[in-house]
Amino acid sequence: MRKSFPTSGAEWKALDAEMTAMSGADIDWRGGRAPLYVFHGSDSAHEVGFQAFMKYFNENALGGRRAFFGLKRMEDEVVEMGLDLFQAPGQAVGNMTTGGSESIFMAVKACRDWARTQPRLKAPYNIIAPFTAHAAFNKAGDVMDIEVKRLATGENRRADVEAMAAAMDESTIMLAGSAPCFPHGVIDPIAELSELALARDIWLHVDACVGGYVAPFFQRIGRDIPAFDMALPGVRSLSADLHKFGFCPKPASTVFYRQEEDRERGLFHFDQWPNGQFSTATLSGTRAGGAVAAAWAVMNHLGEAGYMEIARQLAAMADAYVAGIKAVDGLHLWAEPDLTIINFGAHDFDIFKVAEGMDARGWLPGLTQNPKGMHAMLSMYHAAGREDYLADLAASVLEAKGQDGASDLKAVY
Ligand SMILES: *Cc1c(COP(=O)(O)O)cnc(C)c1O
């Protein structure tokens, strides 16, 4: 039955109670039972993000230039901190967006508009990407009539650069690499892609959406993280989400361009309507001021030292999960992860049967296809529940081993 428009208003207290009841059946995500969608770095980062968001709750980042000068300054500083973190050259620029999909969309649009200035590149255009690249490239391609050619990955499920080079043609405008990819948490060989992009004078976009804001700190605590950022000369644009492992509130992401004219290509300008000149660097018009303020506050609250401390905790936790999973007879990782995103499967039984067992035990299973796997993106929400998770996993594997037939589950994001 359709809910009718309320005739009279309700007080917050009643609404609050109703809303609490509405989420009563939700997955216990605070207790680490959701392996995607939500992130936690530290309690203090959460609190600072929350307070800063509320402080700028009603401001609109669309009006940063004409009305909300504080927000504009914060947005500029967020971008500058990102450029510094990703070792961008002096002339590089960027802007905030509302998420990874939008950051990727803007980079693809800038690339498409650049391609139109290159007579050697023939429409309809295409993008060459590994199979593991995020769906957002296809979303952008769908809107802009650009085909995304996805190629099988190579060693340790990283992009196969040779195959990507061989697949390029006169319509290829962009190479895409992930740092890391969402399905397996491994960083593609960006240094090799950078050389390929330079040699062929083609745009390389690095999708560091999920792990970009934590990978540099894994490097600083001594983990072996392959080069992926704008220190590599062929990286022409890079996307990195603050609302993932930057531990900032949603919706907040960043997109960076090596050259000012590339950012210009991403912009939208229009003045043939009554309200005159309208310019945005995003698909969105109105943008939450709170998200800009919160990103600024969380980055300044944590600083290098804070992110390094979280990186240490994350790394130790992820190692313990990996060791625990490898210790379950019959399970193996599909790739050795660079950060804290893991994907594991089985050869001798149906891993989706294991997922069913985990589901029955109150865990939301992350699922992947080709190969079938169980996926988890581990943040500090997942620290406390690790032993419970591993015990339930071992029990679910024993059950799965005793069952015939395949599970009806399908991989779903
Ligand atoms: C999450 C993610 C995106 C898309 O970001 P949204 O904020 O969900 O729009 C893009 N690439 C990768 C690798 C991601 O993990």
Coordinates of C-alpha atoms in Angstrom, one line a residue, residues 15 23 44 47 61 68 134 155 186 189 196 206 217 285 311 321 332 336 383 388:
L15 CA 10.0 10.3 14.3
S23 CA 16.4 0.0 10.9
S44 CA 37.7 10.6 17.3
E47 CA 33.2 12.5 16.1
A61 CA 29.3 24.1 -1.7
F68 CA 30.3 30.6 1.5
H134 CA 35.0 -0.4 -11.1
E155 CA 49.7 -12.2 -12.3
V186 CA 45.6 -5.3 -5.4
P189 CA 51.1 -2.1 -12.4
L196 CA 52.6 2.8 -22.0
V206 CA 44.3 5.9 -11.9
F217 CA 50.3 5.6 4.9
G285 CA 24.8 21.3 -8.7
A311 CA 47.2 2.2 8.9
Y321 CA 42.1 -12.1 8.9
H332 CA 42.5 -19.8 -0.4
E336 CA 47.5 -11.4 -1.9
A383 CA 38.5 -5.5 14.4
D388 CA 33.6 -14.7 15.8

